[in-house]
mmCIF file with all atom_site columns, C-alpha atoms in Angstrom:
data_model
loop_
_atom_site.group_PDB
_atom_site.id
_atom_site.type_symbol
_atom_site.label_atom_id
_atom_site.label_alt_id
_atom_site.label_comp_id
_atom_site.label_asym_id
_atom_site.label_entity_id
_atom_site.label_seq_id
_atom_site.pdbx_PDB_ins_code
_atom_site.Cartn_x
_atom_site.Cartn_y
_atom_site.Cartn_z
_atom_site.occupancy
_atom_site.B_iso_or_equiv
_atom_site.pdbx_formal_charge
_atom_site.auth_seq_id
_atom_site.auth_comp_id
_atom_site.auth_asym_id
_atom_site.auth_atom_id
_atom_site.pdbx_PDB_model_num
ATOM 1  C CA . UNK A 1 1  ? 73.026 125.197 165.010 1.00 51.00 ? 1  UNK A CA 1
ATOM 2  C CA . UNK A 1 2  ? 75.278 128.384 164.787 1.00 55.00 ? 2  UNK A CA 1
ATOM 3  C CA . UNK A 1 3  ? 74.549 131.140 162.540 1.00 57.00 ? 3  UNK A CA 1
ATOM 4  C CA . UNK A 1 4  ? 76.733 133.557 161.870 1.00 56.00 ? 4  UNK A CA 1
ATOM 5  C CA . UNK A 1 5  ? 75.607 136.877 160.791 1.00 58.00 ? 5  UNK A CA 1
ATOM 6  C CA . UNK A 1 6  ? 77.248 138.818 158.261 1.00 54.00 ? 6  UNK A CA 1
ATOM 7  C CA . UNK A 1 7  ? 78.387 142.274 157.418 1.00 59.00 ? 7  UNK A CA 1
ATOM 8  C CA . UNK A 1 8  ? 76.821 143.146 154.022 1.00 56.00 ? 8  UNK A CA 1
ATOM 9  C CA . UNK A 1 9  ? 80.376 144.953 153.616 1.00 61.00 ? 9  UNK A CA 1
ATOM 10 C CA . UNK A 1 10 ? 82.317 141.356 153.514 1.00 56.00 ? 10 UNK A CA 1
ATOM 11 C CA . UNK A 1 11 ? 79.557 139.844 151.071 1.00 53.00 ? 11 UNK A CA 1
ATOM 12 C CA . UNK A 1 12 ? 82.113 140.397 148.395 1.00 55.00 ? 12 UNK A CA 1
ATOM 13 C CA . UNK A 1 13 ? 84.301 137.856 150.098 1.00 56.00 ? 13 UNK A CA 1
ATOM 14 C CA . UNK A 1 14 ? 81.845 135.132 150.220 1.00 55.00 ? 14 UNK A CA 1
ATOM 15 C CA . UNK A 1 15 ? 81.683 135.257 146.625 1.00 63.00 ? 15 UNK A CA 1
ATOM 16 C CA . UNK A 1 16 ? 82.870 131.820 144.450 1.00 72.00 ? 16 UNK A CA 1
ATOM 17 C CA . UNK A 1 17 ? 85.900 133.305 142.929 1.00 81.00 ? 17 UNK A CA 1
ATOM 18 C CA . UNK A 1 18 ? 85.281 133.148 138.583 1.00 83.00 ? 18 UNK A CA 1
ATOM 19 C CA . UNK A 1 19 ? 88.498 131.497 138.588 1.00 84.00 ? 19 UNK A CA 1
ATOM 20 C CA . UNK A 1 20 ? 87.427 128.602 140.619 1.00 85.00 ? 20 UNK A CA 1
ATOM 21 C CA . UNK A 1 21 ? 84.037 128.485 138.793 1.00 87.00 ? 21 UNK A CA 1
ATOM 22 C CA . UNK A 1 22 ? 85.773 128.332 135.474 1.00 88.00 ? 22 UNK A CA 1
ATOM 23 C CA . UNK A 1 23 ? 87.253 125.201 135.987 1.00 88.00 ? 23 UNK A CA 1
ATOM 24 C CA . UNK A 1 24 ? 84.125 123.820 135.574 1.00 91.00 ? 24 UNK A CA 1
ATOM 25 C CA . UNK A 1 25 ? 82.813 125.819 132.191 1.00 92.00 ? 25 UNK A CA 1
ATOM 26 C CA . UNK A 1 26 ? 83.356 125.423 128.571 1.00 94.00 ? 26 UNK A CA 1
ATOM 27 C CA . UNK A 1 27 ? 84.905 128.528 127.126 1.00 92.00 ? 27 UNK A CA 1
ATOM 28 C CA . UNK A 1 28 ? 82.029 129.950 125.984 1.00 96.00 ? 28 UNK A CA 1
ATOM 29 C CA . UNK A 1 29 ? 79.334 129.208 128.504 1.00 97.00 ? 29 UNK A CA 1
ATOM 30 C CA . UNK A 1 30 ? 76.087 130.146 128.383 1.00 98.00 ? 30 UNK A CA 1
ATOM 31 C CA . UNK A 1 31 ? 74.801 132.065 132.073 1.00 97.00 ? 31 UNK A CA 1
ATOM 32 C CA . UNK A 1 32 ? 71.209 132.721 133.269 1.00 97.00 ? 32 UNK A CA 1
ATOM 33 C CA . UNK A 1 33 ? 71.283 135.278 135.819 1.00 97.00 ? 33 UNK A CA 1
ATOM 34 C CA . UNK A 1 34 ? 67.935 136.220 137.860 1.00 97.00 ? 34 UNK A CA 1
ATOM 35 C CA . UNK A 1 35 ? 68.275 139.407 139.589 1.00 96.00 ? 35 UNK A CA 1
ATOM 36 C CA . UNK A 1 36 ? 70.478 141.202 137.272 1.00 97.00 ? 36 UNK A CA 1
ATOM 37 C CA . UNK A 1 37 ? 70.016 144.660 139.072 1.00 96.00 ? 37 UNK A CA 1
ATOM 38 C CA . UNK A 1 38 ? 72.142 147.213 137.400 1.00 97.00 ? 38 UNK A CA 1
ATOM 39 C CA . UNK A 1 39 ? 74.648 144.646 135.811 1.00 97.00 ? 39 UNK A CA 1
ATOM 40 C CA . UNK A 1 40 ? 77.588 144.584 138.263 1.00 96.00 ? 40 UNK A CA 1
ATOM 41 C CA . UNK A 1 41 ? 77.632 140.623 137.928 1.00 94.00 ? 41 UNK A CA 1
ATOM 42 C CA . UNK A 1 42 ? 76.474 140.606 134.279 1.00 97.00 ? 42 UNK A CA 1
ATOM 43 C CA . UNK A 1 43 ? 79.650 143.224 133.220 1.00 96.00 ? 43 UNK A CA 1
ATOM 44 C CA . UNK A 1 44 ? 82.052 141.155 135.589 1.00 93.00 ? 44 UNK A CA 1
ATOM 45 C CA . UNK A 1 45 ? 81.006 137.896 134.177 1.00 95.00 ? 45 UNK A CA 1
ATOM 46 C CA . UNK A 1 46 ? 81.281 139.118 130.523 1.00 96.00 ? 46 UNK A CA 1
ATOM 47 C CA . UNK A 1 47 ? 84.671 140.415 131.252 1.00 95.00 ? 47 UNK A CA 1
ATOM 48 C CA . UNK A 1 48 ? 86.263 137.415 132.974 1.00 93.00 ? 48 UNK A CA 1
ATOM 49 C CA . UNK A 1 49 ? 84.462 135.088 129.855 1.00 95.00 ? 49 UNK A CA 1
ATOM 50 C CA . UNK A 1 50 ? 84.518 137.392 126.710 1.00 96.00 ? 50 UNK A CA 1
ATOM 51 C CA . UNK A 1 51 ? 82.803 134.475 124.941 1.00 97.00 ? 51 UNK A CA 1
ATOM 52 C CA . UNK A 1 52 ? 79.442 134.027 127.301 1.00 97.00 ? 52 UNK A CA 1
ATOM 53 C CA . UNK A 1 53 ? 76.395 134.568 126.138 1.00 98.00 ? 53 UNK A CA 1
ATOM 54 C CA . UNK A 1 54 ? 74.589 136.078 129.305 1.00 98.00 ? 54 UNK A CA 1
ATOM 55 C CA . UNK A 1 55 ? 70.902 135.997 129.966 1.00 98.00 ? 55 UNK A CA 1
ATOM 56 C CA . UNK A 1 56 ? 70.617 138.722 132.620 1.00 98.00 ? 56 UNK A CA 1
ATOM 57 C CA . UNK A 1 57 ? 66.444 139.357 134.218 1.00 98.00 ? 57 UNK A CA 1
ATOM 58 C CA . UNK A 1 58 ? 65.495 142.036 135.785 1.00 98.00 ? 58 UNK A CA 1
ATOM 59 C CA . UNK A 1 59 ? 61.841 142.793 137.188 1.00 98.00 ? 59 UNK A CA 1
ATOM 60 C CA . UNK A 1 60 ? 62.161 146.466 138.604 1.00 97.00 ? 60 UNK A CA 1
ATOM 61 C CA . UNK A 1 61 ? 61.781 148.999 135.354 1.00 97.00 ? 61 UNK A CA 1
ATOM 62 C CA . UNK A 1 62 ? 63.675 151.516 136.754 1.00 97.00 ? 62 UNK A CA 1
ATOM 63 C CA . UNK A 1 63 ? 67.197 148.842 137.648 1.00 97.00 ? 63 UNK A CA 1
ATOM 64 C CA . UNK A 1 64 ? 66.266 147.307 133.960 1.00 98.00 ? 64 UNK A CA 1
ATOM 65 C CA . UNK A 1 65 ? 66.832 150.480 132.608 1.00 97.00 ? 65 UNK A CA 1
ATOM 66 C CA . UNK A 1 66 ? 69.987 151.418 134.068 1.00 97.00 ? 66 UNK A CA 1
ATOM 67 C CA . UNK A 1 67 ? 71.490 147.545 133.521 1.00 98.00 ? 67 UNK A CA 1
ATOM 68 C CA . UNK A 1 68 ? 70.310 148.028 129.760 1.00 98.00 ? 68 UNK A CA 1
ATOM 69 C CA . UNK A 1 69 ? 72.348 151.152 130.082 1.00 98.00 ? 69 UNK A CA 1
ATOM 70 C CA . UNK A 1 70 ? 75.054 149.941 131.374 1.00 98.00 ? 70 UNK A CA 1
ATOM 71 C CA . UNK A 1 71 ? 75.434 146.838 129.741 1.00 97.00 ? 71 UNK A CA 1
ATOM 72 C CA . UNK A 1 72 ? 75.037 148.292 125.736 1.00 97.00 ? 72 UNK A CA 1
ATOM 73 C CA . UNK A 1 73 ? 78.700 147.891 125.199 1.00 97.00 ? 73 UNK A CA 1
ATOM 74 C CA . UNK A 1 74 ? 78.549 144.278 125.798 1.00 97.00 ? 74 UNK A CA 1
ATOM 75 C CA . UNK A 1 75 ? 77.180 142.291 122.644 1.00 97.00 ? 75 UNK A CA 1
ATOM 76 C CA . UNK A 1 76 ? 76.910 139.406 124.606 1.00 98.00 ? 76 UNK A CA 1
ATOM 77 C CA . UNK A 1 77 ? 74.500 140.580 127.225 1.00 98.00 ? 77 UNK A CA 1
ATOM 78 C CA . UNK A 1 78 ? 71.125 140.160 126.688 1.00 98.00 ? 78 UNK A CA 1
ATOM 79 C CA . UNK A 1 79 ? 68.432 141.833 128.987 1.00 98.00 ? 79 UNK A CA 1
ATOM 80 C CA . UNK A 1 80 ? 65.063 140.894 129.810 1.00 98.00 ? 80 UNK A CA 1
ATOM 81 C CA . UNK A 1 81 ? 62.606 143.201 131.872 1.00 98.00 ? 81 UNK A CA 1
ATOM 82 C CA . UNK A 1 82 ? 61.108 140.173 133.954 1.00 93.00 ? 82 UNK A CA 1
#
């Protein structure tokens, strides 16, 4: 079996595009996100669906605090230090 090791700098191209995800939710989907670290994904994912409600969890204090931060203009992320 072949692995192939990656780059961390081409992680962003292994993503699932939103568009290609969206297909496949309603409008207004509801996301869980585990890991929510400063809320890169959380922002990007309340952008691309206005509409979400978005569960983001984050067990280290200090990244809770700065993805509560960043996050606070978004009334449809909801943060959880966990």
């Amino acid at each position: 079996m072949l692995i192939k090791k990656y780059n961390l700098d081409d992680i962003e191209t292994l993503e699932i595009s939103k568009q290609f995800i969206s297909q496949f939710l309603p409008k207004n989907p509801v996301i869980v996100e585990a890991g929510g670290h400063i809320g890169r994904d959380a922002i990007r994912m309340a952008k691309f669906w206005p509409e979400a409600t978005i569960y983001s969890f984050e067990p280290v204090k200090e990244l809770y605090d700065k993805l509560v931060l960043n996050a606070s203009i978004y009334n449809n992320i909801f943060c959880y230090n966990f």
